[in-house]
Amino acid sequence: MTMFVKPLPTTHVLYLHGFRSSPQSTKARQVAAVMAAKFPHITWWCPQLPPSPQAAAALIAQGTAHWPAQSMAVIGSSLGGFYATWLATQRACKAVLLNPAIHPARDLAKYIGDQTAWHDPAERFYFAPEFVDELRTLEVGPLPYPERAWALIAKGDEVLDWREMTARYPDSTQVVIEGGDHAISNFETYLPLVLAFLDLQAAP
């Protein structure tokens, strides 16, 4: 287990999108715009994740291998929230979880087969049966430092059960939205809270 070090102001931010999503998602673009406008000195990375969870985890691990754990943060939406939880367990870094997937191996088993990307229906990919097993291998227990996680959960999520989400992070700060939806369509309302949790400092 990574030795806990008191967190420093965030210097590196990773954004992980959800299933069938991409860096072109509304939330990803909103965060990217704020990072570019107000925090250009902070390292920002929002990769396109491959369909294979094993490959996605390898990409995330390789891309952040040299990032300082005590000053890096990850934002994850839906399936990206599942990956963010895995990464936070590995690195003890800050994590912002946006309607995070809790049991993706269970929930995505019904999506085995050909899929289309949300933001480009012309883009297709195959969700293979072995990907469900790969998701199981990425399942982790309670976060070692739950105070370093912040969750935004919508009761109106039409895809995931908000009760499972709140129960998964009992010792982390949670903002539970009455109503709302899976995409968190009014995310810009909560973006200031996300930025405050990340403790981003203006350029010197």
JSON list of C-alpha atoms in Angstrom, two decimals:
[
{"chain": "A", "resi": 1, "resn": "MET", "atom": "CA", "xyz": [0.00, 0.00, 0.00]},
{"chain": "A", "resi": 2, "resn": "THR", "atom": "CA", "xyz": [1.20, 3.49, -0.82]},
{"chain": "A", "resi": 3, "resn": "MET", "atom": "CA", "xyz": [2.37, 5.39, 2.25]},
{"chain": "A", "resi": 4, "resn": "PHE", "atom": "CA", "xyz": [0.05, 8.30, 2.93]},
{"chain": "A", "resi": 5, "resn": "VAL", "atom": "CA", "xyz": [1.58, 11.74, 2.53]},
{"chain": "A", "resi": 6, "resn": "LYS", "atom": "CA", "xyz": [-0.29, 14.92, 3.37]},
{"chain": "A", "resi": 7, "resn": "PRO", "atom": "CA", "xyz": [-1.75, 16.18, 0.10]},
{"chain": "A", "resi": 8, "resn": "LEU", "atom": "CA", "xyz": [-0.32, 19.25, -1.55]},
{"chain": "A", "resi": 9, "resn": "PRO", "atom": "CA", "xyz": [-2.13, 21.67, -3.85]},
{"chain": "A", "resi": 10, "resn": "THR", "atom": "CA", "xyz": [-3.02, 19.73, -6.99]},
{"chain": "A", "resi": 11, "resn": "THR", "atom": "CA", "xyz": [-0.50, 19.91, -9.82]},
{"chain": "A", "resi": 12, "resn": "HIS", "atom": "CA", "xyz": [-1.81, 17.12, -12.09]},
{"chain": "A", "resi": 13, "resn": "VAL", "atom": "CA", "xyz": [-5.43, 16.36, -13.01]},
{"chain": "A", "resi": 14, "resn": "LEU", "atom": "CA", "xyz": [-6.67, 13.27, -14.84]},
{"chain": "A", "resi": 15, "resn": "TYR", "atom": "CA", "xyz": [-10.22, 12.97, -16.23]},
{"chain": "A", "resi": 16, "resn": "LEU", "atom": "CA", "xyz": [-11.67, 9.52, -16.98]},
{"chain": "A", "resi": 17, "resn": "HIS", "atom": "CA", "xyz": [-14.83, 9.31, -19.08]},
{"chain": "A", "resi": 18, "resn": "GLY", "atom": "CA", "xyz": [-17.51, 6.66, -18.89]},
{"chain": "A", "resi": 19, "resn": "PHE", "atom": "CA", "xyz": [-18.63, 3.67, -20.97]},
{"chain": "A", "resi": 20, "resn": "ARG", "atom": "CA", "xyz": [-19.21, 4.55, -24.65]},
{"chain": "A", "resi": 21, "resn": "SER", "atom": "CA", "xyz": [-18.12, 8.10, -23.83]},
{"chain": "A", "resi": 22, "resn": "SER", "atom": "CA", "xyz": [-15.05, 10.13, -24.74]},
{"chain": "A", "resi": 23, "resn": "PRO", "atom": "CA", "xyz": [-13.05, 13.29, -23.98]},
{"chain": "A", "resi": 24, "resn": "GLN", "atom": "CA", "xyz": [-15.81, 15.04, -25.95]},
{"chain": "A", "resi": 25, "resn": "SER", "atom": "CA", "xyz": [-18.36, 14.51, -23.19]},
{"chain": "A", "resi": 26, "resn": "THR", "atom": "CA", "xyz": [-19.95, 17.68, -21.86]},
{"chain": "A", "resi": 27, "resn": "LYS", "atom": "CA", "xyz": [-18.44, 17.32, -18.37]},
{"chain": "A", "resi": 28, "resn": "ALA", "atom": "CA", "xyz": [-14.97, 16.55, -19.71]},
{"chain": "A", "resi": 29, "resn": "ARG", "atom": "CA", "xyz": [-15.08, 19.58, -22.00]},
{"chain": "A", "resi": 30, "resn": "GLN", "atom": "CA", "xyz": [-16.33, 21.83, -19.19]},
{"chain": "A", "resi": 31, "resn": "VAL", "atom": "CA", "xyz": [-13.47, 20.82, -16.90]},
{"chain": "A", "resi": 32, "resn": "ALA", "atom": "CA", "xyz": [-10.96, 21.06, -19.76]},
{"chain": "A", "resi": 33, "resn": "ALA", "atom": "CA", "xyz": [-12.12, 24.59, -20.55]},
{"chain": "A", "resi": 34, "resn": "VAL", "atom": "CA", "xyz": [-11.68, 25.73, -16.94]},
{"chain": "A", "resi": 35, "resn": "MET", "atom": "CA", "xyz": [-8.26, 24.09, -16.72]},
{"chain": "A", "resi": 36, "resn": "ALA", "atom": "CA", "xyz": [-7.10, 25.80, -19.92]},
{"chain": "A", "resi": 37, "resn": "ALA", "atom": "CA", "xyz": [-8.49, 29.21, -18.95]},
{"chain": "A", "resi": 38, "resn": "LYS", "atom": "CA", "xyz": [-7.58, 29.40, -15.27]},
{"chain": "A", "resi": 39, "resn": "PHE", "atom": "CA", "xyz": [-4.98, 26.74, -14.58]},
{"chain": "A", "resi": 40, "resn": "PRO", "atom": "CA", "xyz": [-2.82, 26.34, -17.71]},
{"chain": "A", "resi": 41, "resn": "HIS", "atom": "CA", "xyz": [0.21, 25.62, -15.50]},
{"chain": "A", "resi": 42, "resn": "ILE", "atom": "CA", "xyz": [-1.41, 22.46, -14.13]},
{"chain": "A", "resi": 43, "resn": "THR", "atom": "CA", "xyz": [-0.91, 19.21, -16.04]},
{"chain": "A", "resi": 44, "resn": "TRP", "atom": "CA", "xyz": [-4.21, 18.07, -17.58]},
{"chain": "A", "resi": 45, "resn": "TRP", "atom": "CA", "xyz": [-4.87, 14.74, -19.25]},
{"chain": "A", "resi": 46, "resn": "CYS", "atom": "CA", "xyz": [-8.14, 13.35, -20.54]},
{"chain": "A", "resi": 47, "resn": "PRO", "atom": "CA", "xyz": [-7.36, 10.24, -22.60]},
{"chain": "A", "resi": 48, "resn": "GLN", "atom": "CA", "xyz": [-9.67, 8.24, -24.83]},
{"chain": "A", "resi": 49, "resn": "LEU", "atom": "CA", "xyz": [-9.99, 4.99, -22.92]},
{"chain": "A", "resi": 50, "resn": "PRO", "atom": "CA", "xyz": [-9.95, 1.69, -24.83]},
{"chain": "A", "resi": 51, "resn": "PRO", "atom": "CA", "xyz": [-12.93, -0.69, -24.44]},
{"chain": "A", "resi": 52, "resn": "SER", "atom": "CA", "xyz": [-10.78, -3.28, -22.65]},
{"chain": "A", "resi": 53, "resn": "PRO", "atom": "CA", "xyz": [-10.67, -2.48, -18.90]},
{"chain": "A", "resi": 54, "resn": "GLN", "atom": "CA", "xyz": [-7.26, -4.15, -18.68]},
{"chain": "A", "resi": 55, "resn": "ALA", "atom": "CA", "xyz": [-5.95, -1.94, -21.47]},
{"chain": "A", "resi": 56, "resn": "ALA", "atom": "CA", "xyz": [-7.60, 1.13, -19.93]},
{"chain": "A", "resi": 57, "resn": "ALA", "atom": "CA", "xyz": [-5.97, 0.44, -16.56]},
{"chain": "A", "resi": 58, "resn": "ALA", "atom": "CA", "xyz": [-2.59, -0.05, -18.25]},
{"chain": "A", "resi": 59, "resn": "LEU", "atom": "CA", "xyz": [-2.96, 3.25, -20.11]},
{"chain": "A", "resi": 60, "resn": "ILE", "atom": "CA", "xyz": [-3.93, 5.08, -16.92]},
{"chain": "A", "resi": 61, "resn": "ALA", "atom": "CA", "xyz": [-1.11, 3.54, -14.90]},
{"chain": "A", "resi": 62, "resn": "GLN", "atom": "CA", "xyz": [1.50, 4.24, -17.58]},
{"chain": "A", "resi": 63, "resn": "GLY", "atom": "CA", "xyz": [0.32, 7.78, -18.22]},
{"chain": "A", "resi": 64, "resn": "THR", "atom": "CA", "xyz": [0.40, 8.75, -14.53]},
{"chain": "A", "resi": 65, "resn": "ALA", "atom": "CA", "xyz": [3.39, 6.66, -13.45]},
{"chain": "A", "resi": 66, "resn": "HIS", "atom": "CA", "xyz": [5.60, 9.73, -13.00]},
{"chain": "A", "resi": 67, "resn": "TRP", "atom": "CA", "xyz": [2.90, 11.95, -11.51]},
{"chain": "A", "resi": 68, "resn": "PRO", "atom": "CA", "xyz": [3.42, 12.90, -7.83]},
{"chain": "A", "resi": 69, "resn": "ALA", "atom": "CA", "xyz": [0.83, 10.96, -5.82]},
{"chain": "A", "resi": 70, "resn": "GLN", "atom": "CA", "xyz": [0.59, 13.65, -3.13]},
{"chain": "A", "resi": 71, "resn": "SER", "atom": "CA", "xyz": [-0.40, 16.35, -5.62]},
{"chain": "A", "resi": 72, "resn": "MET", "atom": "CA", "xyz": [-2.28, 14.48, -8.34]},
{"chain": "A", "resi": 73, "resn": "ALA", "atom": "CA", "xyz": [-6.03, 14.08, -8.64]},
{"chain": "A", "resi": 74, "resn": "VAL", "atom": "CA", "xyz": [-8.40, 12.03, -10.75]},
{"chain": "A", "resi": 75, "resn": "ILE", "atom": "CA", "xyz": [-11.94, 12.88, -11.84]},
{"chain": "A", "resi": 76, "resn": "GLY", "atom": "CA", "xyz": [-14.02, 9.93, -12.99]},
{"chain": "A", "resi": 77, "resn": "SER", "atom": "CA", "xyz": [-17.53, 9.79, -14.44]},
{"chain": "A", "resi": 78, "resn": "SER", "atom": "CA", "xyz": [-19.61, 6.59, -14.39]},
{"chain": "A", "resi": 79, "resn": "LEU", "atom": "CA", "xyz": [-17.26, 3.76, -15.48]},
{"chain": "A", "resi": 80, "resn": "GLY", "atom": "CA", "xyz": [-14.49, 6.35, -15.22]},
{"chain": "A", "resi": 81, "resn": "GLY", "atom": "CA", "xyz": [-15.45, 6.69, -11.55]},
{"chain": "A", "resi": 82, "resn": "PHE", "atom": "CA", "xyz": [-14.84, 2.97, -11.13]},
{"chain": "A", "resi": 83, "resn": "TYR", "atom": "CA", "xyz": [-11.40, 3.36, -12.70]},
{"chain": "A", "resi": 84, "resn": "ALA", "atom": "CA", "xyz": [-10.76, 6.46, -10.57]},
{"chain": "A", "resi": 85, "resn": "THR", "atom": "CA", "xyz": [-11.55, 4.46, -7.42]},
{"chain": "A", "resi": 86, "resn": "TRP", "atom": "CA", "xyz": [-9.05, 1.80, -8.53]},
{"chain": "A", "resi": 87, "resn": "LEU", "atom": "CA", "xyz": [-6.40, 4.47, -9.19]},
{"chain": "A", "resi": 88, "resn": "ALA", "atom": "CA", "xyz": [-7.05, 6.24, -5.88]},
{"chain": "A", "resi": 89, "resn": "THR", "atom": "CA", "xyz": [-6.50, 2.93, -4.10]},
{"chain": "A", "resi": 90, "resn": "GLN", "atom": "CA", "xyz": [-3.23, 2.41, -5.99]},
{"chain": "A", "resi": 91, "resn": "ARG", "atom": "CA", "xyz": [-1.85, 5.92, -5.50]},
{"chain": "A", "resi": 92, "resn": "ALA", "atom": "CA", "xyz": [-3.74, 7.34, -2.48]},
{"chain": "A", "resi": 93, "resn": "CYS", "atom": "CA", "xyz": [-4.49, 10.39, -4.60]},
{"chain": "A", "resi": 94, "resn": "LYS", "atom": "CA", "xyz": [-7.49, 12.70, -4.56]},
{"chain": "A", "resi": 95, "resn": "ALA", "atom": "CA", "xyz": [-10.54, 11.45, -6.44]},
{"chain": "A", "resi": 96, "resn": "VAL", "atom": "CA", "xyz": [-13.69, 13.19, -7.64]},
{"chain": "A", "resi": 97, "resn": "LEU", "atom": "CA", "xyz": [-16.40, 10.64, -8.44]},
{"chain": "A", "resi": 98, "resn": "LEU", "atom": "CA", "xyz": [-19.32, 11.67, -10.67]},
{"chain": "A", "resi": 99, "resn": "ASN", "atom": "CA", "xyz": [-22.16, 9.13, -10.55]},
{"chain": "A", "resi": 100, "resn": "PRO", "atom": "CA", "xyz": [-19.50, 6.41, -10.29]},
{"chain": "A", "resi": 101, "resn": "ALA", "atom": "CA", "xyz": [-20.17, 2.86, -11.48]},
{"chain": "A", "resi": 102, "resn": "ILE", "atom": "CA", "xyz": [-20.09, 0.51, -8.50]},
{"chain": "A", "resi": 103, "resn": "HIS", "atom": "CA", "xyz": [-20.63, -2.94, -10.05]},
{"chain": "A", "resi": 104, "resn": "PRO", "atom": "CA", "xyz": [-19.66, -2.56, -13.72]},
{"chain": "A", "resi": 105, "resn": "ALA", "atom": "CA", "xyz": [-18.91, -6.26, -14.16]},
{"chain": "A", "resi": 106, "resn": "ARG", "atom": "CA", "xyz": [-22.54, -6.94, -13.27]},
{"chain": "A", "resi": 107, "resn": "ASP", "atom": "CA", "xyz": [-24.06, -3.99, -15.12]},
{"chain": "A", "resi": 108, "resn": "LEU", "atom": "CA", "xyz": [-22.07, -4.15, -18.36]},
{"chain": "A", "resi": 109, "resn": "ALA", "atom": "CA", "xyz": [-22.45, -7.89, -18.93]},
{"chain": "A", "resi": 110, "resn": "LYS", "atom": "CA", "xyz": [-25.62, -7.14, -20.90]},
{"chain": "A", "resi": 111, "resn": "TYR", "atom": "CA", "xyz": [-23.65, -4.89, -23.28]},
{"chain": "A", "resi": 112, "resn": "ILE", "atom": "CA", "xyz": [-21.40, -7.64, -24.67]},
{"chain": "A", "resi": 113, "resn": "GLY", "atom": "CA", "xyz": [-21.27, -7.22, -28.44]},
{"chain": "A", "resi": 114, "resn": "ASP", "atom": "CA", "xyz": [-21.05, -4.36, -30.92]},
{"chain": "A", "resi": 115, "resn": "GLN", "atom": "CA", "xyz": [-21.47, -0.88, -29.43]},
{"chain": "A", "resi": 116, "resn": "THR", "atom": "CA", "xyz": [-21.49, 2.66, -30.77]},
{"chain": "A", "resi": 117, "resn": "ALA", "atom": "CA", "xyz": [-19.80, 5.70, -29.25]},
{"chain": "A", "resi": 118, "resn": "TRP", "atom": "CA", "xyz": [-22.12, 8.32, -27.77]},
{"chain": "A", "resi": 119, "resn": "HIS", "atom": "CA", "xyz": [-20.40, 11.29, -29.36]},
{"chain": "A", "resi": 120, "resn": "ASP", "atom": "CA", "xyz": [-19.76, 9.70, -32.75]},
{"chain": "A", "resi": 121, "resn": "PRO", "atom": "CA", "xyz": [-22.35, 7.05, -33.69]},
{"chain": "A", "resi": 122, "resn": "ALA", "atom": "CA", "xyz": [-20.22, 6.20, -36.71]},
{"chain": "A", "resi": 123, "resn": "GLU", "atom": "CA", "xyz": [-17.52, 4.94, -34.36]},
{"chain": "A", "resi": 124, "resn": "ARG", "atom": "CA", "xyz": [-18.10, 1.35, -33.32]},
{"chain": "A", "resi": 125, "resn": "PHE", "atom": "CA", "xyz": [-16.31, -0.96, -30.92]},
{"chain": "A", "resi": 126, "resn": "TYR", "atom": "CA", "xyz": [-16.72, -4.51, -29.66]},
{"chain": "A", "resi": 127, "resn": "PHE", "atom": "CA", "xyz": [-17.29, -5.10, -25.95]},
{"chain": "A", "resi": 128, "resn": "ALA", "atom": "CA", "xyz": [-15.87, -8.60, -25.53]},
{"chain": "A", "resi": 129, "resn": "PRO", "atom": "CA", "xyz": [-17.03, -11.17, -22.94]},
{"chain": "A", "resi": 130, "resn": "GLU", "atom": "CA", "xyz": [-13.57, -11.23, -21.34]},
{"chain": "A", "resi": 131, "resn": "PHE", "atom": "CA", "xyz": [-13.90, -7.52, -20.55]},
{"chain": "A", "resi": 132, "resn": "VAL", "atom": "CA", "xyz": [-16.37, -8.43, -17.79]},
{"chain": "A", "resi": 133, "resn": "ASP", "atom": "CA", "xyz": [-13.70, -10.58, -16.13]},
{"chain": "A", "resi": 134, "resn": "GLU", "atom": "CA", "xyz": [-11.19, -7.75, -16.57]},
{"chain": "A", "resi": 135, "resn": "LEU", "atom": "CA", "xyz": [-13.56, -5.44, -14.68]},
{"chain": "A", "resi": 136, "resn": "ARG", "atom": "CA", "xyz": [-13.71, -7.94, -11.82]},
{"chain": "A", "resi": 137, "resn": "THR", "atom": "CA", "xyz": [-9.93, -7.91, -11.51]},
{"chain": "A", "resi": 138, "resn": "LEU", "atom": "CA", "xyz": [-10.02, -4.13, -11.01]},
{"chain": "A", "resi": 139, "resn": "GLU", "atom": "CA", "xyz": [-12.50, -4.26, -8.12]},
{"chain": "A", "resi": 140, "resn": "VAL", "atom": "CA", "xyz": [-11.02, -2.88, -4.90]},
{"chain": "A", "resi": 141, "resn": "GLY", "atom": "CA", "xyz": [-12.16, -2.63, -1.31]},
{"chain": "A", "resi": 142, "resn": "PRO", "atom": "CA", "xyz": [-12.78, 0.51, 0.73]},
{"chain": "A", "resi": 143, "resn": "LEU", "atom": "CA", "xyz": [-10.60, 3.49, -0.12]},
{"chain": "A", "resi": 144, "resn": "PRO", "atom": "CA", "xyz": [-7.55, 3.60, 2.18]},
{"chain": "A", "resi": 145, "resn": "TYR", "atom": "CA", "xyz": [-8.00, 7.37, 2.60]},
{"chain": "A", "resi": 146, "resn": "PRO", "atom": "CA", "xyz": [-11.72, 8.07, 2.11]},
{"chain": "A", "resi": 147, "resn": "GLU", "atom": "CA", "xyz": [-11.26, 11.72, 3.06]},
{"chain": "A", "resi": 148, "resn": "ARG", "atom": "CA", "xyz": [-9.41, 12.17, -0.23]},
{"chain": "A", "resi": 149, "resn": "ALA", "atom": "CA", "xyz": [-12.52, 11.30, -2.24]},
{"chain": "A", "resi": 150, "resn": "TRP", "atom": "CA", "xyz": [-15.48, 13.55, -3.09]},
{"chain": "A", "resi": 151, "resn": "ALA", "atom": "CA", "xyz": [-18.60, 12.15, -4.74]},
{"chain": "A", "resi": 152, "resn": "LEU", "atom": "CA", "xyz": [-21.38, 13.85, -6.71]},
{"chain": "A", "resi": 153, "resn": "ILE", "atom": "CA", "xyz": [-24.38, 11.53, -6.88]},
{"chain": "A", "resi": 154, "resn": "ALA", "atom": "CA", "xyz": [-27.76, 12.11, -8.54]},
{"chain": "A", "resi": 155, "resn": "LYS", "atom": "CA", "xyz": [-30.79, 10.37, -7.09]},
{"chain": "A", "resi": 156, "resn": "GLY", "atom": "CA", "xyz": [-32.39, 10.65, -10.51]},
{"chain": "A", "resi": 157, "resn": "ASP", "atom": "CA", "xyz": [-29.63, 8.67, -12.24]},
{"chain": "A", "resi": 158, "resn": "GLU", "atom": "CA", "xyz": [-31.49, 6.52, -14.78]},
{"chain": "A", "resi": 159, "resn": "VAL", "atom": "CA", "xyz": [-28.56, 4.12, -15.26]},
{"chain": "A", "resi": 160, "resn": "LEU", "atom": "CA", "xyz": [-27.05, 3.53, -11.81]},
{"chain": "A", "resi": 161, "resn": "ASP", "atom": "CA", "xyz": [-28.60, 3.15, -8.35]},
{"chain": "A", "resi": 162, "resn": "TRP", "atom": "CA", "xyz": [-27.76, 6.18, -6.21]},
{"chain": "A", "resi": 163, "resn": "ARG", "atom": "CA", "xyz": [-28.12, 4.08, -3.05]},
{"chain": "A", "resi": 164, "resn": "GLU", "atom": "CA", "xyz": [-25.30, 1.78, -4.18]},
{"chain": "A", "resi": 165, "resn": "MET", "atom": "CA", "xyz": [-23.14, 4.82, -4.91]},
{"chain": "A", "resi": 166, "resn": "THR", "atom": "CA", "xyz": [-23.66, 6.45, -1.51]},
{"chain": "A", "resi": 167, "resn": "ALA", "atom": "CA", "xyz": [-23.11, 3.13, 0.28]},
{"chain": "A", "resi": 168, "resn": "ARG", "atom": "CA", "xyz": [-19.82, 2.55, -1.57]},
{"chain": "A", "resi": 169, "resn": "TYR", "atom": "CA", "xyz": [-18.19, 5.72, -0.18]},
{"chain": "A", "resi": 170, "resn": "PRO", "atom": "CA", "xyz": [-19.65, 6.07, 3.33]},
{"chain": "A", "resi": 171, "resn": "ASP", "atom": "CA", "xyz": [-16.70, 7.96, 4.79]},
{"chain": "A", "resi": 172, "resn": "SER", "atom": "CA", "xyz": [-16.13, 10.34, 1.89]},
{"chain": "A", "resi": 173, "resn": "THR", "atom": "CA", "xyz": [-17.73, 13.73, 1.35]},
{"chain": "A", "resi": 174, "resn": "GLN", "atom": "CA", "xyz": [-20.84, 13.31, -0.78]},
{"chain": "A", "resi": 175, "resn": "VAL", "atom": "CA", "xyz": [-23.10, 15.80, -2.51]},
{"chain": "A", "resi": 176, "resn": "VAL", "atom": "CA", "xyz": [-26.37, 14.03, -3.29]},
{"chain": "A", "resi": 177, "resn": "ILE", "atom": "CA", "xyz": [-28.56, 15.72, -5.89]},
{"chain": "A", "resi": 178, "resn": "GLU", "atom": "CA", "xyz": [-32.32, 15.45, -5.52]},
{"chain": "A", "resi": 179, "resn": "GLY", "atom": "CA", "xyz": [-33.36, 14.41, -9.00]},
{"chain": "A", "resi": 180, "resn": "GLY", "atom": "CA", "xyz": [-30.77, 15.00, -11.69]},
{"chain": "A", "resi": 181, "resn": "ASP", "atom": "CA", "xyz": [-29.69, 12.42, -14.25]},
{"chain": "A", "resi": 182, "resn": "HIS", "atom": "CA", "xyz": [-26.82, 10.11, -15.11]},
{"chain": "A", "resi": 183, "resn": "ALA", "atom": "CA", "xyz": [-25.07, 12.73, -17.22]},
{"chain": "A", "resi": 184, "resn": "ILE", "atom": "CA", "xyz": [-25.42, 15.34, -14.43]},
{"chain": "A", "resi": 185, "resn": "SER", "atom": "CA", "xyz": [-26.74, 17.81, -16.99]},
{"chain": "A", "resi": 186, "resn": "ASN", "atom": "CA", "xyz": [-26.31, 20.74, -14.60]},
{"chain": "A", "resi": 187, "resn": "PHE", "atom": "CA", "xyz": [-22.71, 19.82, -13.79]},
{"chain": "A", "resi": 188, "resn": "GLU", "atom": "CA", "xyz": [-21.53, 23.42, -14.26]},
{"chain": "A", "resi": 189, "resn": "THR", "atom": "CA", "xyz": [-23.48, 24.26, -11.08]},
{"chain": "A", "resi": 190, "resn": "TYR", "atom": "CA", "xyz": [-21.25, 21.92, -9.10]},
{"chain": "A", "resi": 191, "resn": "LEU", "atom": "CA", "xyz": [-17.97, 22.59, -10.91]},
{"chain": "A", "resi": 192, "resn": "PRO", "atom": "CA", "xyz": [-16.88, 25.24, -8.34]},
{"chain": "A", "resi": 193, "resn": "LEU", "atom": "CA", "xyz": [-17.21, 22.61, -5.59]},
{"chain": "A", "resi": 194, "resn": "VAL", "atom": "CA", "xyz": [-15.07, 20.20, -7.62]},
{"chain": "A", "resi": 195, "resn": "LEU", "atom": "CA", "xyz": [-12.39, 22.85, -8.12]},
{"chain": "A", "resi": 196, "resn": "ALA", "atom": "CA", "xyz": [-12.44, 23.75, -4.43]},
{"chain": "A", "resi": 197, "resn": "PHE", "atom": "CA", "xyz": [-11.94, 20.10, -3.44]},
{"chain": "A", "resi": 198, "resn": "LEU", "atom": "CA", "xyz": [-9.05, 19.77, -5.88]},
{"chain": "A", "resi": 199, "resn": "ASP", "atom": "CA", "xyz": [-7.35, 22.78, -4.23]},
{"chain": "A", "resi": 200, "resn": "LEU", "atom": "CA", "xyz": [-6.09, 24.22, -7.49]},
{"chain": "A", "resi": 201, "resn": "GLN", "atom": "CA", "xyz": [-3.77, 27.18, -7.05]},
{"chain": "A", "resi": 202, "resn": "ALA", "atom": "CA", "xyz": [-3.49, 30.07, -9.47]},
{"chain": "A", "resi": 203, "resn": "ALA", "atom": "CA", "xyz": [-0.28, 30.43, -11.43]},
{"chain": "A", "resi": 204, "resn": "PRO", "atom": "CA", "xyz": [2.48, 32.20, -9.46]}
]
